[in-house]
XYZ file of C-alpha atoms in Angstrom:
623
model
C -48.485 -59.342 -4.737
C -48.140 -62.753 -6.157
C -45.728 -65.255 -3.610
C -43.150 -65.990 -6.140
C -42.345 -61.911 -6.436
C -41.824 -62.017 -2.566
C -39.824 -64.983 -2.448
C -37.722 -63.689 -5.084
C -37.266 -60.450 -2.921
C -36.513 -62.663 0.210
C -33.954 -64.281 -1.512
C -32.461 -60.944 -3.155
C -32.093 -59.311 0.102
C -30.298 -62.503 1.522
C -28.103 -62.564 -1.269
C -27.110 -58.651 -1.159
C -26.363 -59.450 2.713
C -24.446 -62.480 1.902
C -22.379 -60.805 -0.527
C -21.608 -58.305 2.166
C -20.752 -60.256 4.903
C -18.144 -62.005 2.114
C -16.838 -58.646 1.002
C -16.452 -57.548 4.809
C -14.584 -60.720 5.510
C -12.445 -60.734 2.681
C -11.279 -56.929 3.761
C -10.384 -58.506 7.245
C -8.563 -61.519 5.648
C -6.442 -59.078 3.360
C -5.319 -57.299 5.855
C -4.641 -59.290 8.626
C -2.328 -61.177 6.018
C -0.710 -57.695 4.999
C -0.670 -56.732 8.304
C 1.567 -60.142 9.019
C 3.632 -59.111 6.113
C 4.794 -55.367 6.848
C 4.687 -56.024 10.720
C 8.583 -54.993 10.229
C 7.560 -51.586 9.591
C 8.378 -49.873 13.125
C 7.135 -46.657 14.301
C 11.023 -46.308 15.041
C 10.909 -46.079 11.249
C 8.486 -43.259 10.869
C 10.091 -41.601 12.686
C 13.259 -41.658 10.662
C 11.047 -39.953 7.685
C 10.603 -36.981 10.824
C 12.624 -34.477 11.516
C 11.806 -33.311 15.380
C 12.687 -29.921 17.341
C 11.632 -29.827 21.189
C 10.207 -27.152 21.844
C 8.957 -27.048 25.486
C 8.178 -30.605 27.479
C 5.733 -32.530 25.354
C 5.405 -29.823 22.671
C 7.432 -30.744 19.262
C 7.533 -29.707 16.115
C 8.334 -32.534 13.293
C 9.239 -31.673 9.834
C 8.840 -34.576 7.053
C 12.353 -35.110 5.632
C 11.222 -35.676 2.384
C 9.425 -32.079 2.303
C 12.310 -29.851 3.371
C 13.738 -29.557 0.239
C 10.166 -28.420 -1.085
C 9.904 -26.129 2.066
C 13.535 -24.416 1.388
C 12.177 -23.412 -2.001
C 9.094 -22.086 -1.400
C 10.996 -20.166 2.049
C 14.120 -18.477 -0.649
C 11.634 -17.780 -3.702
C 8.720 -15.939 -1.942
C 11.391 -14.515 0.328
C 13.122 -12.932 -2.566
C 9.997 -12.413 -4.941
C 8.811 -10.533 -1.844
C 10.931 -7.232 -2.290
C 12.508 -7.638 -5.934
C 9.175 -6.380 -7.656
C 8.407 -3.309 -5.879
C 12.224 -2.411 -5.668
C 12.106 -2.581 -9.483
C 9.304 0.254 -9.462
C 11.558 2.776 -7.199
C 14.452 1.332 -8.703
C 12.784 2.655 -12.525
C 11.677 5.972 -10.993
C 15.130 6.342 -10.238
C 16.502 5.487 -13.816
C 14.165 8.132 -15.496
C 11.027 6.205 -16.518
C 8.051 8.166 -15.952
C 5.084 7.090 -13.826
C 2.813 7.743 -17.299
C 5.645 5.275 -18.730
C 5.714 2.908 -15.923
C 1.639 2.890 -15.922
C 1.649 1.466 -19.882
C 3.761 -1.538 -18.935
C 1.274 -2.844 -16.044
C -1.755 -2.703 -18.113
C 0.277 -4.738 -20.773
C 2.193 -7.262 -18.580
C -1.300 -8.346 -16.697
C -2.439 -9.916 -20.574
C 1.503 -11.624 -20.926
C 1.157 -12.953 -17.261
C -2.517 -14.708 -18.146
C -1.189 -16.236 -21.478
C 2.207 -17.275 -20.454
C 0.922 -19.266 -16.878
C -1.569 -20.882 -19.179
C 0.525 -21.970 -21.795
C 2.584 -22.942 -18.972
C 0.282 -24.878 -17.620
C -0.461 -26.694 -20.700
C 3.049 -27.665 -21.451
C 3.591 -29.062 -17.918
C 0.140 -31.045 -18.372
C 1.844 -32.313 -21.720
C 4.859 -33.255 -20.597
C 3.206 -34.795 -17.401
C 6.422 -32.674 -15.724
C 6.384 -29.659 -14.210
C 9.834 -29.430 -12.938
C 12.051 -28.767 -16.169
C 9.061 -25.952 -16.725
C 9.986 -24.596 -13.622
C 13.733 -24.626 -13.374
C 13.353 -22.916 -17.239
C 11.175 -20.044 -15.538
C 13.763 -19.502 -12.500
C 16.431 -19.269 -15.309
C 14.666 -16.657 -17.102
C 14.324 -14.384 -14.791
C 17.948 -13.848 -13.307
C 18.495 -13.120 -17.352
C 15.180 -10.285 -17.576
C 16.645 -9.023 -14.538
C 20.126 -8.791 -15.603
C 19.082 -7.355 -18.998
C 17.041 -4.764 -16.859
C 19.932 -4.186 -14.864
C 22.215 -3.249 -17.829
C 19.955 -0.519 -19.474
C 21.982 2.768 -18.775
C 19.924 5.273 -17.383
C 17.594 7.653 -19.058
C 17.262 11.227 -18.896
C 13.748 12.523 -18.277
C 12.588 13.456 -21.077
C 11.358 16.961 -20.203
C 11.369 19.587 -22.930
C 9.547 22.477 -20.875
C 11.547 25.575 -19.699
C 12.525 24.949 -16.442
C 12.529 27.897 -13.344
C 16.182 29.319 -12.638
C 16.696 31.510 -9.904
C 19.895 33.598 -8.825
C 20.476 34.561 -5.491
C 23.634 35.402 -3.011
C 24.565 32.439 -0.817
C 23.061 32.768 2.238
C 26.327 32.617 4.220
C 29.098 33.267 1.728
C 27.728 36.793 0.530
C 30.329 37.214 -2.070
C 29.079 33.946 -3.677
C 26.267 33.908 -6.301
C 24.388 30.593 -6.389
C 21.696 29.764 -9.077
C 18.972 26.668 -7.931
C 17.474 24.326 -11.077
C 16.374 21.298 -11.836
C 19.482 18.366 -12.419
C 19.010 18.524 -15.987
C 21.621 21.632 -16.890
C 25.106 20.266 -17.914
C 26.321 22.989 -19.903
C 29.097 25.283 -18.295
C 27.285 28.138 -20.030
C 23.320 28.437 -19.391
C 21.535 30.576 -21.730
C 18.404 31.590 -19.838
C 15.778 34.083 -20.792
C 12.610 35.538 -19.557
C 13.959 37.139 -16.753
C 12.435 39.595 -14.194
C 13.753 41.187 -11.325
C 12.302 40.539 -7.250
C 13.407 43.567 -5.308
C 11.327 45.181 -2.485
C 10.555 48.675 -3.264
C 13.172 51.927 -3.234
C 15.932 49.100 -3.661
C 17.592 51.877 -6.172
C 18.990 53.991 -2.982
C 21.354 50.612 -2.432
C 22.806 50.669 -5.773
C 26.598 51.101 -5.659
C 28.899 49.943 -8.545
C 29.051 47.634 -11.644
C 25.941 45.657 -10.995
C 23.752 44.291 -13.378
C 20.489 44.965 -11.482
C 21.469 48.785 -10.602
C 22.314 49.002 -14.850
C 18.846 47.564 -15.156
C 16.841 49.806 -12.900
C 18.761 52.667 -13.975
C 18.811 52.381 -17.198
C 14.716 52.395 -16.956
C 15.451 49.094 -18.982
C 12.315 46.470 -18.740
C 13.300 44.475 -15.457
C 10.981 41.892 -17.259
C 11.837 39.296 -20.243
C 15.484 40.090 -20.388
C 17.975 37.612 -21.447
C 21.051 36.435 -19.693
C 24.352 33.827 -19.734
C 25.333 32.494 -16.899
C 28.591 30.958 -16.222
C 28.484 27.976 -13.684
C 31.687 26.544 -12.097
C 30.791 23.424 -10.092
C 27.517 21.942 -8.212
C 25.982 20.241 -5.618
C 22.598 18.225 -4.823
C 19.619 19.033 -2.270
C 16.810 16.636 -2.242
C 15.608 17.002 -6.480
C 16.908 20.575 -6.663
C 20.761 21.290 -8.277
C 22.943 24.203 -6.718
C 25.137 25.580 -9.307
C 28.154 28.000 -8.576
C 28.248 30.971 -10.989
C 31.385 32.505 -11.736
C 30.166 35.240 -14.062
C 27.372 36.653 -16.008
C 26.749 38.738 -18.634
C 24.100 40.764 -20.386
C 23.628 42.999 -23.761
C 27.917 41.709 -24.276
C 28.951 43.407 -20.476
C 30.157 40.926 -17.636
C 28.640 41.992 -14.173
C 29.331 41.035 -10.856
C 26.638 40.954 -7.945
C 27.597 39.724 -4.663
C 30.125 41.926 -3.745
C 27.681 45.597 -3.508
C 25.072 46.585 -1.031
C 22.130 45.321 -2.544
C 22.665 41.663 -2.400
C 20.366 41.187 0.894
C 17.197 43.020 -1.248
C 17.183 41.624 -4.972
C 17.058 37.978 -6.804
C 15.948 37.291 -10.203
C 14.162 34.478 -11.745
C 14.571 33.336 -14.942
C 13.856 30.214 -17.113
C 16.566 28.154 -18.929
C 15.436 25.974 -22.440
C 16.175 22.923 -22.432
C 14.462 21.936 -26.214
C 17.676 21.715 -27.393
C 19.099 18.746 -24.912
C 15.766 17.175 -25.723
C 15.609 17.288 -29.500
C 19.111 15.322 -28.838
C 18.402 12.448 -26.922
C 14.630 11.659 -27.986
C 15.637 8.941 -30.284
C 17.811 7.195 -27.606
C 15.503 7.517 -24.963
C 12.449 5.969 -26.979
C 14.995 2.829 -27.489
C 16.222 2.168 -24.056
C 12.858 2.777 -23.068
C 11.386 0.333 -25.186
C 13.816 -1.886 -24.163
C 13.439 -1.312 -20.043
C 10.156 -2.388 -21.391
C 9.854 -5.566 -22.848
C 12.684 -6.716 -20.275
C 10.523 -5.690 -17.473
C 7.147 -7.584 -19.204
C 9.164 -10.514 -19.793
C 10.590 -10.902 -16.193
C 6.724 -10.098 -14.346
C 5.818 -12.609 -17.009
C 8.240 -15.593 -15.727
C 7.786 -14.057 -12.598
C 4.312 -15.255 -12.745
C 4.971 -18.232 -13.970
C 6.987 -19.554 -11.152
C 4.613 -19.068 -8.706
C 1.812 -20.994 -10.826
C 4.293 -23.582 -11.240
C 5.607 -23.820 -7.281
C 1.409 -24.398 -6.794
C 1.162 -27.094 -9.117
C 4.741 -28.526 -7.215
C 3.904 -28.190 -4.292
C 0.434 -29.609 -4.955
C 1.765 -32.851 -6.398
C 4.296 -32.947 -3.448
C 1.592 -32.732 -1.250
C -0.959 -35.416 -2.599
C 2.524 -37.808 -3.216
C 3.380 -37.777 0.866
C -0.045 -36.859 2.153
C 0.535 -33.708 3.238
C -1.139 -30.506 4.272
C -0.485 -27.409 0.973
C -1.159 -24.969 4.092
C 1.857 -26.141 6.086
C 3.716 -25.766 3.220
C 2.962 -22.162 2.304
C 3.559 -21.450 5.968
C 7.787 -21.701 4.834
C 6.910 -19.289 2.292
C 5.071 -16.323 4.346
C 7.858 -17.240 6.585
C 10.223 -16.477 3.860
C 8.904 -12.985 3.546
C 9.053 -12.400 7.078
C 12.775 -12.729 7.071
C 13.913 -12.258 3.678
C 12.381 -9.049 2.773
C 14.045 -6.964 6.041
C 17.298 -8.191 5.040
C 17.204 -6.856 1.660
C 16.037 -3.276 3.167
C 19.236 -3.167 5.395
C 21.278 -4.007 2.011
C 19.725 -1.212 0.692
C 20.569 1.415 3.125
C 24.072 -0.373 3.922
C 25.102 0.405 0.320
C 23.614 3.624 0.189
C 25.688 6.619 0.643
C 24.157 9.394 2.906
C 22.966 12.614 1.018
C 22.905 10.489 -2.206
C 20.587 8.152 -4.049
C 19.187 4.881 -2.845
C 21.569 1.639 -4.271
C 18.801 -0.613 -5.060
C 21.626 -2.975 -6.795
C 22.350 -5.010 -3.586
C 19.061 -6.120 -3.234
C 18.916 -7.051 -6.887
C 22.097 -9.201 -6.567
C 20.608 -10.993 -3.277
C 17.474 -12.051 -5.407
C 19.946 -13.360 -7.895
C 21.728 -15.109 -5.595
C 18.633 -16.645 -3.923
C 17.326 -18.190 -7.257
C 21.059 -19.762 -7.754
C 20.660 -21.265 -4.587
C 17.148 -22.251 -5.597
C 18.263 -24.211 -8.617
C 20.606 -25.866 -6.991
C 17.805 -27.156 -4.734
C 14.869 -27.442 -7.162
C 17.719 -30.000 -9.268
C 17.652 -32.328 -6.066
C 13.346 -32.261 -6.099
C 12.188 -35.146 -6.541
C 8.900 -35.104 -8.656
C 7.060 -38.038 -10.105
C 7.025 -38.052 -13.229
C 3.048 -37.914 -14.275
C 1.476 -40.098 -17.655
C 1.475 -37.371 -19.987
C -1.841 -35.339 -20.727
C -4.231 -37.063 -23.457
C -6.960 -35.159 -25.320
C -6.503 -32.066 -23.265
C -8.410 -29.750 -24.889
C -11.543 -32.261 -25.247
C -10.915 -32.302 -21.066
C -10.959 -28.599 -20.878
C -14.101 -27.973 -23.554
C -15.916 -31.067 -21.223
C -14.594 -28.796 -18.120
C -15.321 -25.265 -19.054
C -18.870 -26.816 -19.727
C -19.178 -27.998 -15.805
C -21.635 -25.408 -14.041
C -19.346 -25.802 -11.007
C -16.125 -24.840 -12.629
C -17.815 -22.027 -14.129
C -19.083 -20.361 -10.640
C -15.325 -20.957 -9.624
C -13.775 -18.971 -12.024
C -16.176 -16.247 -11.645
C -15.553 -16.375 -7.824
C -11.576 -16.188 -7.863
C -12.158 -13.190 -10.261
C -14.022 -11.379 -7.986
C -12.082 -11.821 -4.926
C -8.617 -11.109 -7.198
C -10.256 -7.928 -8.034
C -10.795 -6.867 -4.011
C -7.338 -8.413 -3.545
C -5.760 -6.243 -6.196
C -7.763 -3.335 -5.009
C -7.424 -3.675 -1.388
C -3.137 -4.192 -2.234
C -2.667 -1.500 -4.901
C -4.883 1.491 -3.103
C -5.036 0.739 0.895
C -1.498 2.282 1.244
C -2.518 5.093 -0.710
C -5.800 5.395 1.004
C -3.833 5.271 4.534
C -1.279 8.342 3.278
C -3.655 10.347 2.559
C -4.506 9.815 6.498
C -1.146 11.144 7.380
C -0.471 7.586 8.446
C 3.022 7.150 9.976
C 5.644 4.920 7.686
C 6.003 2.592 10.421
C 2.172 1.693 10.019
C 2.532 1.011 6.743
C 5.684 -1.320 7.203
C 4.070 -3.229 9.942
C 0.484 -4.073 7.715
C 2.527 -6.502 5.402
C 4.095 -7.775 8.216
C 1.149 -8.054 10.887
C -1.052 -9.604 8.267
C 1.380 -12.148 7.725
C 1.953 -13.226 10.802
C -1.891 -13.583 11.589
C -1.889 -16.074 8.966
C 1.097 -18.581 10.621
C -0.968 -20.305 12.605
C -4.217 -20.938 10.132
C -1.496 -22.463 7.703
C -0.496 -24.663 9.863
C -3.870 -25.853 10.363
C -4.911 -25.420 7.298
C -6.075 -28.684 6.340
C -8.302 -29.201 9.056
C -10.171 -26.106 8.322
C -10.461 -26.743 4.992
C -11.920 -30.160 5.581
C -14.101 -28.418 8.309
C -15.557 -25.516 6.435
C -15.200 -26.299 2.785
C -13.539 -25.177 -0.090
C -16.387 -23.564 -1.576
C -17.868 -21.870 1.863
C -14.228 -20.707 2.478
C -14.551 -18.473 -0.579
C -17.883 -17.014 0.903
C -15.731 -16.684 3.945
C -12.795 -14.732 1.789
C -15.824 -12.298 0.362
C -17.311 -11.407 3.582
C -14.124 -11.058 4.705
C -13.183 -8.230 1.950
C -16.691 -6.156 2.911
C -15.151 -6.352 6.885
C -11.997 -4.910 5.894
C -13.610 -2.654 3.140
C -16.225 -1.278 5.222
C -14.255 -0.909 8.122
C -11.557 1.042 6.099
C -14.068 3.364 4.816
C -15.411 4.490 7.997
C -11.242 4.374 9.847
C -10.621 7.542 11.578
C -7.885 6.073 13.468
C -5.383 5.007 11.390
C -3.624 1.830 13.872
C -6.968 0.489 13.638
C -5.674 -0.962 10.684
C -3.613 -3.504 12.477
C -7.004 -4.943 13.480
C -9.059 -4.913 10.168
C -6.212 -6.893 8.791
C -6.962 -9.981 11.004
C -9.576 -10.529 7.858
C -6.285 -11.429 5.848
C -6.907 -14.919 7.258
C -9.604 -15.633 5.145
C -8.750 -13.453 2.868
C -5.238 -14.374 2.023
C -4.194 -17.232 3.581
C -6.433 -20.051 4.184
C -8.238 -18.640 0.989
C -5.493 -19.683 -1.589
C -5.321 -22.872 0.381
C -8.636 -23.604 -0.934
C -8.479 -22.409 -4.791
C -5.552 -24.450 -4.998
C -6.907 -28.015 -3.515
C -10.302 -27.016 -5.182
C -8.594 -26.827 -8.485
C -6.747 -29.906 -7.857
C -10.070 -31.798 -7.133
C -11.696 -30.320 -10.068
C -9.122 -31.118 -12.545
C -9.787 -33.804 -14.734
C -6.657 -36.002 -15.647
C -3.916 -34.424 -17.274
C -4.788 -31.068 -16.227
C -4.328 -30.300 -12.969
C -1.453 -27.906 -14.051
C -3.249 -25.948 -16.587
C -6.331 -25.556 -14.037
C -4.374 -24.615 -10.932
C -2.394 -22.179 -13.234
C -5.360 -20.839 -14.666
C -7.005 -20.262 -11.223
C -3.877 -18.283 -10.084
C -3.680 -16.152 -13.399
C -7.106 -15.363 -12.718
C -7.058 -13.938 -9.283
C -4.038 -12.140 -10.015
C -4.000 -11.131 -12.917
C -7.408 -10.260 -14.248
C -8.385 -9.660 -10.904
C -5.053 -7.281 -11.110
C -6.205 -5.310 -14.125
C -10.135 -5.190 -12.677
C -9.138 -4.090 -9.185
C -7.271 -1.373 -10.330
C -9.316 0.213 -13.014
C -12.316 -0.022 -10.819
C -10.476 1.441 -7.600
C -8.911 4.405 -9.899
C -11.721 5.615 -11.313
C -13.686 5.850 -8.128
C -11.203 7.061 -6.251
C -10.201 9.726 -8.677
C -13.718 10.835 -9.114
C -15.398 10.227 -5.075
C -12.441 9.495 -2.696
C -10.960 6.799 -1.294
C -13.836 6.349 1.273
C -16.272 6.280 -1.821
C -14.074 3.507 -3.157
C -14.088 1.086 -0.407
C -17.419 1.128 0.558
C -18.266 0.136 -3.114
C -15.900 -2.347 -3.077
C -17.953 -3.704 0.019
C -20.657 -3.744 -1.573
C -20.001 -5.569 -4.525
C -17.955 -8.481 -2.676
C -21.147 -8.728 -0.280
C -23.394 -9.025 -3.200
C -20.960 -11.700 -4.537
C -20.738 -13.903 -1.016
C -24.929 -13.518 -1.290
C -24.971 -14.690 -4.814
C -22.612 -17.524 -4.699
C -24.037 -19.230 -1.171
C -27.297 -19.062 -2.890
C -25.836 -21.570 -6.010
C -24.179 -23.320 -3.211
C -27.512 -23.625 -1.296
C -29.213 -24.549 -4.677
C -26.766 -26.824 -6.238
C -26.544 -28.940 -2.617
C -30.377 -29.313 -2.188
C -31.937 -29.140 -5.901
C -28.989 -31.409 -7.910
C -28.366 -34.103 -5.477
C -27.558 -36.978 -7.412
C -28.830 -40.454 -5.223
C -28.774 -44.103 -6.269
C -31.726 -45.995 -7.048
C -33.083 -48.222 -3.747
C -32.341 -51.469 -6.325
C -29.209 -50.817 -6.791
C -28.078 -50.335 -3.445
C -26.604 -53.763 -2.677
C -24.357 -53.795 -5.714
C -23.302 -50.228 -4.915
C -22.491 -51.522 -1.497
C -20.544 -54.484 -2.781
C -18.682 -51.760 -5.435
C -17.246 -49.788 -1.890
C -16.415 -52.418 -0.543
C -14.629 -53.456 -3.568
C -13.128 -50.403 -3.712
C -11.943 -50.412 -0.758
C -10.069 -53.669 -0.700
C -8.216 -52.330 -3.801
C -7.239 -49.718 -1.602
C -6.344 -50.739 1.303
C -4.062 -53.578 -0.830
C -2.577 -50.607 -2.213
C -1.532 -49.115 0.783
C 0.062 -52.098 2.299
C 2.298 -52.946 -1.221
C 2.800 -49.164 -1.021
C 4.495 -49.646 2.721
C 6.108 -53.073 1.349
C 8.468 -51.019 -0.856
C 9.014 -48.210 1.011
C 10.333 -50.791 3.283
C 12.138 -52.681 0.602
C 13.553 -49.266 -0.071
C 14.910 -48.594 3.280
């Protein structure tokens, strides 16, 4: 190697060192001198931002004052969002939709849910504002809600004959009592098809006027004859009516029945048409039907949105006061612990006992939440983003990313074995004989498993990963699927739910700071949004066509251990891209380079550190 080359190298190397030493000094100069400058800033005065509750010796808990309004939200909205969905379901049942009915509007509203939380996203990105977007959402649903609310309620549409049968009262003998469906409202019911029950030699009982003597008597057919009956008040058991009959008649003759001999022996069963009633209200059922409807689409649909949108809040919240997202969701799993039990005792409060279940107190205490809400979410303060540029080039460059790719396929597949696992377990654990406190304490258990990881949330996520918490999330569906399929005791349930931790809790931790890191600038809304839409909703419609077709066709067993298996398959297939995207597409810097990439950090982090300090220089200035 000729000298001049190695001199030159000498002197390179010197120089790259020289440059550093300068750069390291410069770093220390800066901020000692900043240091001098915001030496006002006390820890007295950090702790004014903190909001502290002893809670045994040395143990506290502090709350950042600029947070709680964020926290109150997220506590009221999942609180109320908690109950207010599946309350609607009952609450339709109850009103006269069908479950065929019912069925047709969530495999719609799954399609409206994925195109209004991206075009959510979007305009939030646009706007560089997420709040307005927001508030808008929470408005729209207390007016889908109160539109569902008004639709009068629909008779079910059942045109078939329905079973009548005529008996003596069991302890008023003189009393003849006829048991139908709730459907009959005329005073006269014109039944037909007819046919006498009697044990056998009933005829030596016959005494008097009675229709059934006549009948057997007159060696008239005791099948297919016709009647009227006339009804004179009625009363409710479970689904069944009780009507009182005050007369019948056949063939133009009025006979009585309770008052002979035979009354103990004999019943007869007929069936009453109710084609007629039908005919009648078709068309006005089909409208308030359609209308129940799109009401119902429209409210999941802002439903949906407000939850992308309390992400992408909460997110932005988050990165503005350095924060941890998981100690923010803990308010809102605390939210359904509390909220949710409160709106079951309104329930049965305002429920009269031997009637119906008054679902309308519940309804009003949702509506009441999100007034309270708005009032709150109006005193949020937000910062204002630069609003989105070129956001479509961003998302073609970002759909094109192999990384972002492998992330959307991921939160598919764990949506779909979160919508399967949510829509079929309770179902699966019926069909067990399960007892109804069992299934009330799942929701509950599950949640509060998941307290504690929330609150720690950041440090596991920096620990583990983002990406190896999803492999986490899948291996923890093919526990709890696996172990499901082979339960024999039912309260073994209590323990396969401990998987909900990865599963649930820290898991939407992750997909929501991964988005957030993957998001180029100007989309972070549109990407979180689309992550959640994703998972569940897509994952929604996928979960549950898979799970019903297997279970209809093999069992519920059947069903969860292929569910298992395809989430293991998954966790296999997506640590080996992880495995080969980490060793194969390492991207290093050239050896020659290295000194000017080491004078570039340290750069950097001069600009940052100056940052800071100005950063705690007005916040002083502020206070």
């Amino acid at each position: 190697m000729p000298l001049n080359e190695i001199k030159t190298g000498v002197e390179t190397q010197r120089t790259a060192k020289t440059n550093q030493n300068n750069v390291e000094n410069d770093i220390e100069l800066v901020a000692a001198d900043l240091n001098s400058t915001v030496k006002g800033i006390s820890s007295q005065d950090k702790d004014d931002r903190n909001f502290t509750i002893d809670i045994y010796k040395s143990y506290k808990i502090r709350i950042f004052k600029p947070l709680i309004p964020l926290k109150l939200v997220l506590f009221l909205w999942y609180g109320g969002a908690s109950f207010v969905a599946p309350f609607l379901t009952v609450y339709f049942k109850q009103r006269g939709i069908t479950i065929s009915e019912l069925s047709a509007s969530f495999i719609l509203s799954p399609i409206i849910q994925l195109l209004s939380s991206f075009v959510v996203g979007i305009v939030a990105d646009k706007l560089g504002r997420s709040k307005p977007i927001l508030v808008g959402n929470l408005i729209l649903c207390v007016l889908f809600l109160g539109g569902l609310l008004c639709v009068p309620r629909m008779n079910t549409a059942n045109c078939a004959s329905q079973p009548i049968n005529l008996k003596c009262h069991p302890r008023q003998f003189d009393r003849l009592i006829t048991k139908t469906s709730c459907d009959v409202v005329e005073d006269v019911i014109q039944v037909n098809s007819c046919n006498v029950q009697c044990p056998e030699n009933v005829t030596e009982y016959c005494d008097g006027q009675n229709l059934i003597c006549e009948i057997l008597a007159g060696n008239e057919q005791i099948r297919n004859f016709s009647l009227s009956i006339h009804v004179d008040g009625s009363y409710k058991v479970k689904d069944r009516c009780y009507y009182n009959v005050s007369s019948m008649s056949h063939k133009n003759e009025t006979y009585s029945w309770c008052n002979v001999p035979h009354k103990m022996y004999c019943r007869v069963s007929c069936n009453v048409d109710s084609g007629v009633r039908c005919e009648d209200e078709n068309d006005n059922r089909n409208v308030l039907m359609m209308t129940t409807m799109v009401f119902f689409v429209l409210f999941l649909a802002s439903y949906s949105n407000v939850y992308r949108l309390l992400d992408v809040t909460t997110m932005a919240l988050v990165k503005e006061h350095d924060s941890d997202f998981g100690r923010e969701r803990f308010f809102s799993i605390s939210g359904i612990l509390v909220t949710a039990p409160i709106a079951g005792v309104l329930v049965d409060t305002w429920s009269l006992p031997g009637e119906e279940k008054n679902y309308l107190p519940a309804f009003y205490f949702f509506i009441c939440n999100i007034i309270v809400l708005l009032a709150i979410v109006y005193k949020l303060e937000v910062t204002i983003q630069p609003p989105g540029k070129k956001l479509w080039k961003k998302a073609i460059v970002l759909l094109k990313n192999i990384d972002v790719i492998s992330f959307i396929c991921v939160v598919f597949l764990l949506g779909t074995a979160w919508s399967f696992t949510k829509n079929f377990l309770f179902w699966y654990l019926e069909g067990m004989n399960s007892p109804s406190v069992l299934i009330g304490l799942i929701p509950a258990i599950s949640s509060l498993y998941g307290l504690p990881f929330l609150v720690t949330s950041r440090w596991w996520v920096n620990k583990i990963g983002a990406s190896q918490i999803f492999v986490l999330g899948l291996l923890g569906y093919v526990i709890n699927t696996m172990g499901y399929s082979f339960l024999q005791d039912p309260w073994y349930s209590l323990i396969l739910e401990v998987t909900n931790i990865v599963t649930y809790h820290l898991l939407w931790v992750a997909v929501v700071v991964h988005s957030h890191e993957l998001a180029p600038e100007g989309l972070t809304a549109t990407v979180i949004s689309l992550a959640g839409s994703i998972h569940y909703h897509l994952g929604k419609t996928s979960g549950s066509l898979i799970g019903g077709l297997i279970m209809s066709s093999s069992g519920g067993r059947v069903a969860f251990r292929v569910m298992g298996i395809i989430c293991l398959i998954s966790a296999v297939l997506y640590s080996l891209y992880l495995y080969i995207r980490r060793t194969c597409f390492v991207v290093t810097q050239p050896v020659e380079n290295e000194g000017a990439v080491q004078e570039e950090e340290k750069t950097g982090e001069i600009y940052a550190l100056v940052t800071e300090k100005v950063n705690e220089i007005e916040f002083k200035n502020h206070l």
